[in-house]
PDB file of C-alpha atoms in Angstrom:
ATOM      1  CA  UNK A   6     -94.061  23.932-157.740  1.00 34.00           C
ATOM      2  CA  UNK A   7     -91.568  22.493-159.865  1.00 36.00           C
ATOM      3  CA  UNK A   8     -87.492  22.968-159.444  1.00 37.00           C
ATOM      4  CA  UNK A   9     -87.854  25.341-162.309  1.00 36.00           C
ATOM      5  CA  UNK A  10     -89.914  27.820-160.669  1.00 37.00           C
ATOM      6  CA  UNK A  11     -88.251  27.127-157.136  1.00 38.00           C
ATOM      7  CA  UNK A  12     -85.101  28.430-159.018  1.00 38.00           C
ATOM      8  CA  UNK A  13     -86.420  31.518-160.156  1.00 39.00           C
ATOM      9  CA  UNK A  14     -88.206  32.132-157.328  1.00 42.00           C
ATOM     10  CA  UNK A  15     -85.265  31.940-154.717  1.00 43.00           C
ATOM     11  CA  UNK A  16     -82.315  33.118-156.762  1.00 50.00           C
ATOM     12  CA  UNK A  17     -82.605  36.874-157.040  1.00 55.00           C
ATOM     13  CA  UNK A  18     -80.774  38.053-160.294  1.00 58.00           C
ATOM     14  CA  UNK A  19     -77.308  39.100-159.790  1.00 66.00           C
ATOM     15  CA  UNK A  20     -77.088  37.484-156.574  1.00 86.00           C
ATOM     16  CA  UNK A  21     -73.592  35.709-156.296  1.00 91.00           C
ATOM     17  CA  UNK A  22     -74.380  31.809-156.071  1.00 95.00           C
ATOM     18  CA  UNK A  23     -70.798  30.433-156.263  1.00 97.00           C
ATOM     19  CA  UNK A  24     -67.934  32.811-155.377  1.00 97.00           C
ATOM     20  CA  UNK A  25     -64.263  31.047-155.732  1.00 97.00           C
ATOM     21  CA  UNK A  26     -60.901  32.595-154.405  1.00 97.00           C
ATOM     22  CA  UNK A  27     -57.682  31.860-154.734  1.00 97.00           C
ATOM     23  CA  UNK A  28     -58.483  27.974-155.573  1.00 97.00           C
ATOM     24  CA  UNK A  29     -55.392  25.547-156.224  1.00 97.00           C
ATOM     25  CA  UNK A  30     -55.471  22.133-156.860  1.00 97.00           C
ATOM     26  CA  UNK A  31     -52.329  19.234-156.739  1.00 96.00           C
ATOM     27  CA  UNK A  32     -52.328  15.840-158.078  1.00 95.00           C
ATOM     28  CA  UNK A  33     -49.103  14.883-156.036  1.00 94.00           C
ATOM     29  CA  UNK A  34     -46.336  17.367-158.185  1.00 94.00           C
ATOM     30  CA  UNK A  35     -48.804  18.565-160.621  1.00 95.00           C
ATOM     31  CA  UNK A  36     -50.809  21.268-160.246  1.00 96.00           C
ATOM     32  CA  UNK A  37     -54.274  21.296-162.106  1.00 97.00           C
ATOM     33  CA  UNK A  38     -55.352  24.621-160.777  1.00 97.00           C
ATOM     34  CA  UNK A  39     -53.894  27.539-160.579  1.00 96.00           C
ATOM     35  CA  UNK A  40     -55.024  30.278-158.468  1.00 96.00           C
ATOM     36  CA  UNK A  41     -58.556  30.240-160.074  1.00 97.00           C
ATOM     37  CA  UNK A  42     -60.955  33.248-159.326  1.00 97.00           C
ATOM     38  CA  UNK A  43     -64.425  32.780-159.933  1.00 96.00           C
ATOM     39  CA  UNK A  44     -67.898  34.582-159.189  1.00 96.00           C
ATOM     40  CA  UNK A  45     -71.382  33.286-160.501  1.00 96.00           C
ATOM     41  CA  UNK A  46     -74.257  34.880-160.448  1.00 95.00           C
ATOM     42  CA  UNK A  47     -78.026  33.395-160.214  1.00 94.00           C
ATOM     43  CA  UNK A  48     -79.491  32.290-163.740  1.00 93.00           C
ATOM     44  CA  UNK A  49     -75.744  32.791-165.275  1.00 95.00           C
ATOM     45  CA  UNK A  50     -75.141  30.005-168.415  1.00 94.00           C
ATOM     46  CA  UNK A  51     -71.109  29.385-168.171  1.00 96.00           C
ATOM     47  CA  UNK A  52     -69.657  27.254-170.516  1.00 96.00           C
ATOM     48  CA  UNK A  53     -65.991  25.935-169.861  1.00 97.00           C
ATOM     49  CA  UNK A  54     -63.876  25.212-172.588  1.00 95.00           C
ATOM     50  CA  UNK A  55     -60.305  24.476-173.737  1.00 94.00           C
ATOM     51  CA  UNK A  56     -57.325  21.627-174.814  1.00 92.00           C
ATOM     52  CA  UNK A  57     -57.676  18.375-172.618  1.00 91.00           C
ATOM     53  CA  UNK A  58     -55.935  18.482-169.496  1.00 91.00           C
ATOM     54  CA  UNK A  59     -56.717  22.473-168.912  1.00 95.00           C
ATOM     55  CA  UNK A  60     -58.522  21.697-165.552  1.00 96.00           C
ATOM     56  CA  UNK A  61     -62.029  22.468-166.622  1.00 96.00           C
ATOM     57  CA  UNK A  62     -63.079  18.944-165.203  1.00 95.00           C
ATOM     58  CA  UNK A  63     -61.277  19.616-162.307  1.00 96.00           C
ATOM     59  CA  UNK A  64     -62.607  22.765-161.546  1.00 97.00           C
ATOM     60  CA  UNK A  65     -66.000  21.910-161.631  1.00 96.00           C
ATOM     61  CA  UNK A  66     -65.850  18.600-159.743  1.00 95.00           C
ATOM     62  CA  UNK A  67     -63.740  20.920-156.683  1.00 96.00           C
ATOM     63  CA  UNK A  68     -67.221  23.015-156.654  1.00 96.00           C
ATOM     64  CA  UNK A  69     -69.159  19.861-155.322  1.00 92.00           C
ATOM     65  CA  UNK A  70     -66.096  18.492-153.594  1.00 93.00           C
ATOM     66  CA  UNK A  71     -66.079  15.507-155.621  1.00 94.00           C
ATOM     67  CA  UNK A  72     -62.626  16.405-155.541  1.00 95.00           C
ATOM     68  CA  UNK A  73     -60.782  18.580-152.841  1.00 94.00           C
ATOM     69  CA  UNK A  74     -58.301  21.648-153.353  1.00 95.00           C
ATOM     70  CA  UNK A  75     -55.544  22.158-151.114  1.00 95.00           C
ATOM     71  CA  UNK A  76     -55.860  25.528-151.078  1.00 96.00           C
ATOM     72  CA  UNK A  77     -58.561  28.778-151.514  1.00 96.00           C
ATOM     73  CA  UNK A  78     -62.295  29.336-150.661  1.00 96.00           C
ATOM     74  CA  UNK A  79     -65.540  27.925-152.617  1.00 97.00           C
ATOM     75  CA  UNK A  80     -68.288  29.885-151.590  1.00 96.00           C
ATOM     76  CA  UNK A  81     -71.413  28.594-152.132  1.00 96.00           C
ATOM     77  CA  UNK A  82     -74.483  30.875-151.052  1.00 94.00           C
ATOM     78  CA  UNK A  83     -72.718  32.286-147.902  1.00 93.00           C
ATOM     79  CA  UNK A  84     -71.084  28.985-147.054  1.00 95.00           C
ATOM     80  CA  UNK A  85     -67.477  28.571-147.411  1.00 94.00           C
ATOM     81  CA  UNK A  86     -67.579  24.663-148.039  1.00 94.00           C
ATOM     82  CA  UNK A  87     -63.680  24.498-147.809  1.00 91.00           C
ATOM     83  CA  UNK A  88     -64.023  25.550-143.911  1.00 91.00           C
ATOM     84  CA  UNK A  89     -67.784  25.493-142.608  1.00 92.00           C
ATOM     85  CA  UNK A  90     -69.149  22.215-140.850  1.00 93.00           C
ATOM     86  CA  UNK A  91     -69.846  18.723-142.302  1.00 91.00           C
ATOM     87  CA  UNK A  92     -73.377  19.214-141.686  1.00 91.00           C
ATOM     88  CA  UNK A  93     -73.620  22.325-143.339  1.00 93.00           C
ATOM     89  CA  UNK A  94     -71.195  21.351-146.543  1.00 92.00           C
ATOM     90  CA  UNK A  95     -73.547  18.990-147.003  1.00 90.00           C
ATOM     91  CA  UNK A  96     -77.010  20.785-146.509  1.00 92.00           C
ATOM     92  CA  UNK A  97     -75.357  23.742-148.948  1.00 94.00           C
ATOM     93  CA  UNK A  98     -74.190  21.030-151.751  1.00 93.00           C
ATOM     94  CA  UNK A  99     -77.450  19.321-151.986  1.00 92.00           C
ATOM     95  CA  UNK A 100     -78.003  23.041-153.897  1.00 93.00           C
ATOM     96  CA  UNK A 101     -76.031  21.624-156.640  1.00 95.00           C
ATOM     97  CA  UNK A 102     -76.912  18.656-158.941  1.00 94.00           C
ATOM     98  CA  UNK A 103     -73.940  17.195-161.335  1.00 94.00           C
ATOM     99  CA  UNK A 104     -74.181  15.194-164.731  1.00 93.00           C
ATOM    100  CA  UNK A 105     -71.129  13.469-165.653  1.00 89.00           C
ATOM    101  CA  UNK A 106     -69.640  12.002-168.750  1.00 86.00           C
ATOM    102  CA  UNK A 107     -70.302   8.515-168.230  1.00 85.00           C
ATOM    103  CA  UNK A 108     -73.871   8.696-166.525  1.00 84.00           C
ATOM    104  CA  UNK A 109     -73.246   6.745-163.403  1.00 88.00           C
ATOM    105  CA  UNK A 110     -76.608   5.666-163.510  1.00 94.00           C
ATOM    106  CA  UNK A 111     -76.880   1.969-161.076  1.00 95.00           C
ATOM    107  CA  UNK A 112     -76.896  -0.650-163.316  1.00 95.00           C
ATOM    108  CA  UNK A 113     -79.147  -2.957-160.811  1.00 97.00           C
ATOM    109  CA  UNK A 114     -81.674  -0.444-160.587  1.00 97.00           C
ATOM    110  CA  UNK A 115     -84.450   0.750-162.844  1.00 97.00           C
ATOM    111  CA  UNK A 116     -85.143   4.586-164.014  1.00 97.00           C
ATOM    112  CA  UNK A 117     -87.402   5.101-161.747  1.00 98.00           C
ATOM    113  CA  UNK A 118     -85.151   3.442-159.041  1.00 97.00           C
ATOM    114  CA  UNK A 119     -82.561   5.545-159.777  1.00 97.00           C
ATOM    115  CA  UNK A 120     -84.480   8.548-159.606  1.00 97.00           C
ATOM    116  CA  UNK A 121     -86.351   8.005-156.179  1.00 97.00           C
ATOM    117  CA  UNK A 122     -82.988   6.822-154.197  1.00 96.00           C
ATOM    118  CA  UNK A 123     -81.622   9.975-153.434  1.00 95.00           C
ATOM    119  CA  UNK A 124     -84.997  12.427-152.946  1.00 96.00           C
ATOM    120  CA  UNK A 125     -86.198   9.178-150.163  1.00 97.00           C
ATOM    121  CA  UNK A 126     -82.611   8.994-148.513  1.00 95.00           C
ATOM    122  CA  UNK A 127     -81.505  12.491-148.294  1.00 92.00           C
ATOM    123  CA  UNK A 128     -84.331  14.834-148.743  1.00 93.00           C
ATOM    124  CA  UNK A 129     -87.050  12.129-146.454  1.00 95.00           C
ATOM    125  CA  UNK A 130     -89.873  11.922-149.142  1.00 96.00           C
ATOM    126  CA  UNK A 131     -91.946   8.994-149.624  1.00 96.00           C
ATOM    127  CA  UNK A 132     -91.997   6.472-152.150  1.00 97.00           C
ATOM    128  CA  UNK A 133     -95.084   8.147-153.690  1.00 97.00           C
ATOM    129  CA  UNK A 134     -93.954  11.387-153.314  1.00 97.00           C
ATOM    130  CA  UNK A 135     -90.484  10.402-154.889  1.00 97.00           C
ATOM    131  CA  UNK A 136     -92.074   8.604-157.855  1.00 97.00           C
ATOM    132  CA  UNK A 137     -94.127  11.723-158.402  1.00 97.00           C
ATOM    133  CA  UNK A 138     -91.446  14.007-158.876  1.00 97.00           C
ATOM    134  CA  UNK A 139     -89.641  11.321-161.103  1.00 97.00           C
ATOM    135  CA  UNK A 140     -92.538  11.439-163.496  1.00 97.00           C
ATOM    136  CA  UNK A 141     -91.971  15.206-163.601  1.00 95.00           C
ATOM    137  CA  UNK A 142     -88.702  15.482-164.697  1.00 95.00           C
ATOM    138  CA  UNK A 143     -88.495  11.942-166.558  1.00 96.00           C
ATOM    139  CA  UNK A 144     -91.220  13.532-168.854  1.00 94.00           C
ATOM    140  CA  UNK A 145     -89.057  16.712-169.211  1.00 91.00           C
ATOM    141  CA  UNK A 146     -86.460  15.159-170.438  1.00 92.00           C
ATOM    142  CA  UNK A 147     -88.476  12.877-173.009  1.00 92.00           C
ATOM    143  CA  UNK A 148     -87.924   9.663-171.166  1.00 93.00           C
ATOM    144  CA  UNK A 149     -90.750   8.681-168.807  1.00 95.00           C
ATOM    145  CA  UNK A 150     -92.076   5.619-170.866  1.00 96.00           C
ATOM    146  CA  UNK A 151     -88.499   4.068-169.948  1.00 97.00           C
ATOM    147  CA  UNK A 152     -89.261   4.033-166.113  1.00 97.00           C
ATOM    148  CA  UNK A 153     -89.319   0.404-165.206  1.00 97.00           C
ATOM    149  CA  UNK A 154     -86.661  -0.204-167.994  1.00 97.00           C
ATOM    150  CA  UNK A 155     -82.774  -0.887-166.268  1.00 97.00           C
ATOM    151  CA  UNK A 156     -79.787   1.252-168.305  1.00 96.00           C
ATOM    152  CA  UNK A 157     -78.582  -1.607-170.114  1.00 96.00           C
ATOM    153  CA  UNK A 158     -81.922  -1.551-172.001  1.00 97.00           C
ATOM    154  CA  UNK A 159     -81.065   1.777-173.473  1.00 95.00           C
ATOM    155  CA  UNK A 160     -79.357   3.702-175.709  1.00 93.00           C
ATOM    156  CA  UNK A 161     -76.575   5.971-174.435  1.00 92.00           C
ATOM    157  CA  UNK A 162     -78.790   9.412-175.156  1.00 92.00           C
ATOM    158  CA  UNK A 163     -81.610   8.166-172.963  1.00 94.00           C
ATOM    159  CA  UNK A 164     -79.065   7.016-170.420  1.00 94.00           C
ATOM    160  CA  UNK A 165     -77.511  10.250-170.144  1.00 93.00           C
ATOM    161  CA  UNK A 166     -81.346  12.056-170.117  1.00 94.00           C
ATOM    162  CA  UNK A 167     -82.119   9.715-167.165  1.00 95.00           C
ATOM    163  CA  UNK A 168     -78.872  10.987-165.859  1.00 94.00           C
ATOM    164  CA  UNK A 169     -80.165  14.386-166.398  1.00 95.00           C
ATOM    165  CA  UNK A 170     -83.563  13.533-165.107  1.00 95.00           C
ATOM    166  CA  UNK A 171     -82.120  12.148-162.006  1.00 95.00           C
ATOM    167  CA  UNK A 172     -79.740  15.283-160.446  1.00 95.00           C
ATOM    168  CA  UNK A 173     -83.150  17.311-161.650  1.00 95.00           C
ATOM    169  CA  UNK A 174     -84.906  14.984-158.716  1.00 96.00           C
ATOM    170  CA  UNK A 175     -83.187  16.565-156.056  1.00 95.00           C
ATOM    171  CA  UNK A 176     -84.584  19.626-157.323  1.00 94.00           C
ATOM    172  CA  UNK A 177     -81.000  21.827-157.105  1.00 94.00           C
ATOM    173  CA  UNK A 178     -80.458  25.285-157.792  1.00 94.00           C
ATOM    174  CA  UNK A 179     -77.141  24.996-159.807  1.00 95.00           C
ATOM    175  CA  UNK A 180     -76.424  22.143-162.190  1.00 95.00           C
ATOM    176  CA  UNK A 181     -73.002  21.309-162.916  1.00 96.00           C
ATOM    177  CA  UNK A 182     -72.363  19.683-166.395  1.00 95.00           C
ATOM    178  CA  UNK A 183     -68.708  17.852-167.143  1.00 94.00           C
ATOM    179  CA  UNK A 184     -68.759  16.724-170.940  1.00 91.00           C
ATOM    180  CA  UNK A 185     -72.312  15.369-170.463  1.00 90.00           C
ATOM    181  CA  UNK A 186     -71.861  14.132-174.612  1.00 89.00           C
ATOM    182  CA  UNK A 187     -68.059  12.878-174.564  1.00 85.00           C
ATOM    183  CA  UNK A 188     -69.512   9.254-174.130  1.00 81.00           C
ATOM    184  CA  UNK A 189     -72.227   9.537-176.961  1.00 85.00           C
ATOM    185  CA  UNK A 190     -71.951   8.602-180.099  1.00 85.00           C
ATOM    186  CA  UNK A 191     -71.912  11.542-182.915  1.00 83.00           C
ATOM    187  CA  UNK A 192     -76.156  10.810-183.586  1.00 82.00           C
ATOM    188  CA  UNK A 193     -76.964  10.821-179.609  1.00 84.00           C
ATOM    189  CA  UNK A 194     -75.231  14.495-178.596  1.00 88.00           C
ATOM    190  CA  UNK A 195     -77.986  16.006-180.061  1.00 87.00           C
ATOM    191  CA  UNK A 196     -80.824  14.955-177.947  1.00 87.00           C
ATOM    192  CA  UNK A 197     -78.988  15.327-175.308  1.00 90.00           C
ATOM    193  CA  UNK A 198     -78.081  19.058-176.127  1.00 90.00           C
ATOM    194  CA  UNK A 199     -81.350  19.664-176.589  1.00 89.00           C
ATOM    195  CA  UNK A 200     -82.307  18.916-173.264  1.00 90.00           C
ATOM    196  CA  UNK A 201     -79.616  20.848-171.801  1.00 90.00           C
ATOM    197  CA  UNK A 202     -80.941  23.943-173.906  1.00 88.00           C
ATOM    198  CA  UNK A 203     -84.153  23.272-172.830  1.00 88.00           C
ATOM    199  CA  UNK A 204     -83.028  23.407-169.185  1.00 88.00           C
ATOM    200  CA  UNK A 205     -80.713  26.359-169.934  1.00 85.00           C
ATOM    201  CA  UNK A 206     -83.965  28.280-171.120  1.00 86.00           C
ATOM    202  CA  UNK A 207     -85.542  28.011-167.806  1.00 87.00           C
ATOM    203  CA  UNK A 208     -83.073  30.199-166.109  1.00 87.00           C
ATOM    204  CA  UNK A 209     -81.364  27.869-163.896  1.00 91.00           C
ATOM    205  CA  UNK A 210     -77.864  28.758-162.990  1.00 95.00           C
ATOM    206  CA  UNK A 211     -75.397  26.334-164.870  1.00 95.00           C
ATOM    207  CA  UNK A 212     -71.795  25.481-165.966  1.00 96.00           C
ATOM    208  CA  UNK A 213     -71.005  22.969-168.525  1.00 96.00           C
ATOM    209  CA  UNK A 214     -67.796  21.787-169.613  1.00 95.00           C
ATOM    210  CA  UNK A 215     -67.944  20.819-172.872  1.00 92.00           C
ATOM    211  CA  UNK A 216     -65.869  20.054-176.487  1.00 89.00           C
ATOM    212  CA  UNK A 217     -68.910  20.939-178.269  1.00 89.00           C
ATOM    213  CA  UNK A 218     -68.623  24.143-179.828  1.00 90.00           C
ATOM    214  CA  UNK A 219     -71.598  24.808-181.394  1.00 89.00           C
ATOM    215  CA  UNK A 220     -73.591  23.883-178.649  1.00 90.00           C
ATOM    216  CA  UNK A 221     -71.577  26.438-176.437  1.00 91.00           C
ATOM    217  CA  UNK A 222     -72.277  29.580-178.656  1.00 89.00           C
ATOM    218  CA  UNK A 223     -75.874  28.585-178.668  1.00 88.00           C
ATOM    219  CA  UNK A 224     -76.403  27.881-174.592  1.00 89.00           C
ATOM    220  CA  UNK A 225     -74.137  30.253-172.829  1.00 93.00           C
ATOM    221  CA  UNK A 226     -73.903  33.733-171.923  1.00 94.00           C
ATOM    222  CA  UNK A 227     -70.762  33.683-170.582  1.00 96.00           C
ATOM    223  CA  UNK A 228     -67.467  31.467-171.899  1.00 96.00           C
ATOM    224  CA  UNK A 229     -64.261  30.436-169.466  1.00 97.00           C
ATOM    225  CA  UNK A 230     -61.605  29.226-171.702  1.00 96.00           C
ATOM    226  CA  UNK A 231     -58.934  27.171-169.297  1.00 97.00           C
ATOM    227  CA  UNK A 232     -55.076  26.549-170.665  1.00 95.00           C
ATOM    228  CA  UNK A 233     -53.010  25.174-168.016  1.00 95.00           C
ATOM    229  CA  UNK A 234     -54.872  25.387-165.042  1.00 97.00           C
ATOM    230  CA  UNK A 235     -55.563  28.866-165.157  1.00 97.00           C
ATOM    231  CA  UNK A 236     -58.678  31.045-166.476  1.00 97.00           C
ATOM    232  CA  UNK A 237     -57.710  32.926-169.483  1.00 96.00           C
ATOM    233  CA  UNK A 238     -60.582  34.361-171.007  1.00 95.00           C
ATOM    234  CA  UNK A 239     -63.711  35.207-169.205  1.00 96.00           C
ATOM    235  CA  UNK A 240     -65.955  36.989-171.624  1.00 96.00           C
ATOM    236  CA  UNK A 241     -69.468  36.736-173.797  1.00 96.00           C
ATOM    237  CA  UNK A 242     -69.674  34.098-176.483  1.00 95.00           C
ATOM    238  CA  UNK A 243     -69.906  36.820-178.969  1.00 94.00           C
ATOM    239  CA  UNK A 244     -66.352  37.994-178.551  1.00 95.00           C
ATOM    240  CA  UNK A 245     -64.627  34.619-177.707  1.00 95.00           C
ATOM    241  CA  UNK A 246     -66.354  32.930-180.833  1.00 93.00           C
ATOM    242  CA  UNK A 247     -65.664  35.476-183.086  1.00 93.00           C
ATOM    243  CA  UNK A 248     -62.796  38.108-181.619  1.00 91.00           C
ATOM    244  CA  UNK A 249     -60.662  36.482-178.686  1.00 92.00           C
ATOM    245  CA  UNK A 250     -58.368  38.690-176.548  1.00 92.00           C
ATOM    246  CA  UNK A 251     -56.043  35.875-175.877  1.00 91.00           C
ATOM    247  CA  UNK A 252     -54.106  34.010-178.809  1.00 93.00           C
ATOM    248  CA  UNK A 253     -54.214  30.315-177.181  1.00 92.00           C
ATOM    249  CA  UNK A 254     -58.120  30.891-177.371  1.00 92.00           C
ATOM    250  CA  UNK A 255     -57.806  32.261-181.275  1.00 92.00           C
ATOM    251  CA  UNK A 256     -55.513  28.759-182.004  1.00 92.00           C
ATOM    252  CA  UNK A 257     -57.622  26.457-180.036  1.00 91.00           C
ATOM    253  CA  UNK A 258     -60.684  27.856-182.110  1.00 91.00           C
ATOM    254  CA  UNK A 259     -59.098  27.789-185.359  1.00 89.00           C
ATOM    255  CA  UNK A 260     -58.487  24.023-184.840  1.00 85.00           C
ATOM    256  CA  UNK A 261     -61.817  23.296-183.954  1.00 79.00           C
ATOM    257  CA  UNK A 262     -62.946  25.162-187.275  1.00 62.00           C
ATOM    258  CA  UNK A 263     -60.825  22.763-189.015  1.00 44.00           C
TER     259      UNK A 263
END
């Protein structure tokens, strides 16, 4: 069975996957986050958006603790990883792959290297068993006859599908996207997009922060638009795109159409 079908056969629609309270976040005086509220449902497509420096990033990276707020509750199906157990942070979080801007693929490693490491280590499969699911998602993502090849031998697209490929390997139930194209150059975002639609289409619960606009309308059902820290619009990508409620979102999108 393959991570698609696990997804859709474990999340029951409308069940809350990721329920946030009350999060706030501090870089030493500044505050990133402000009071954020948050609930996402199983299968929901959220796209984050907004100026640079409006904590979209930051929220996102608190969800897998890659960074930690000082205060609130992330609640991630039934476990409050801000309070619960080590062991059990870490059994819930392995729930939720992450792509990041600059792929963070190991440069000593192969593809395939860098997509066995983590199913052997923290999920116990063997080698063969590891390389089998590799093949499985490196072919979803259009890049399994780059396997034995190490990043440097590729282009920054196929990095960033190997990067994709790779969080797919753990086989999560939430993948967490921060500007997976702000590396790229202009003629590589698109076939990376693509394979983000692609996974989008499967039902697979998702948020993506991302600059690219067009790509947003198309993927989400659901748009966050961040100023400041704080959550000002929450609502479908027909009214943000083409009827806003709240005039920073109308003058950040009248820039972009510029």
């Amino acid at each position: 069975m393959t991570a698609v079908q696990q997804t859709n056969d474990t999340n029951t629609e409308g069940e809350h996957v990721i329920v946030i309270e009350g999060l706030n976040k501090w870089y030493g005086e500044f505050q990133a986050l402000y009071d954020i509220s948050l609930d996402v449902k199983a299968g929901e497509r959220i796209v984050l958006c907004g100026p640079s420096g409006s904590g979209k990033s930051t929220l996102i990276r608190c969800i897998n603790q890659l960074e930690i707020p000082e205060q609130g509750s992330i609640d991630i199906y039934g476990v409050d990883i801000m309070s619960a157990p080590q062991p059990e942070q870490k059994k819930v979080l392995r729930e939720v792959g992450m792509v990041f801007q600059h792929f963070n693929l190991f440069p000593h490693m192969t593809v395939m290297q860098n997509c066995i490491l983590a199913p052997m280590t923290v999920q116990g499969l063997t080698k063969e068993q590891a390389k089998e699911r590799a093949m499985t998602y490196l072919s979803k993502v259009g890049i399994e006859t780059h396997s034995e090849k190490y990043p440097s031998q590729l282009s920054g697209g196929q990095q960033q599908r190997v990067a994709i490929a790779r969080a797919l390997c753990m086989e999560p139930k939430v993948m967490l996207f921060d500007e997976p194209t702000s590396a790229l150059d202009p003629e590589m975002v698109g076939e990376v997009l693509d394979v983000i639609v692609k996974l989008a289409d499967t039902g697979m619960t998702m948020l993506c922060v991302t600059h690219e606009m067009g790509f947003a309308r198309e993927v989400s059902e659901r748009v966050l638009f961040l100023e400041n820290g704080k959550i000002i619009e929450d609502t479908t990508p027909d009214k943000f795109f083409t009827n806003p409620d709240n005039q920073r979102a109308k003058e950040f999108l009248a820039k972009i159409k510029h």
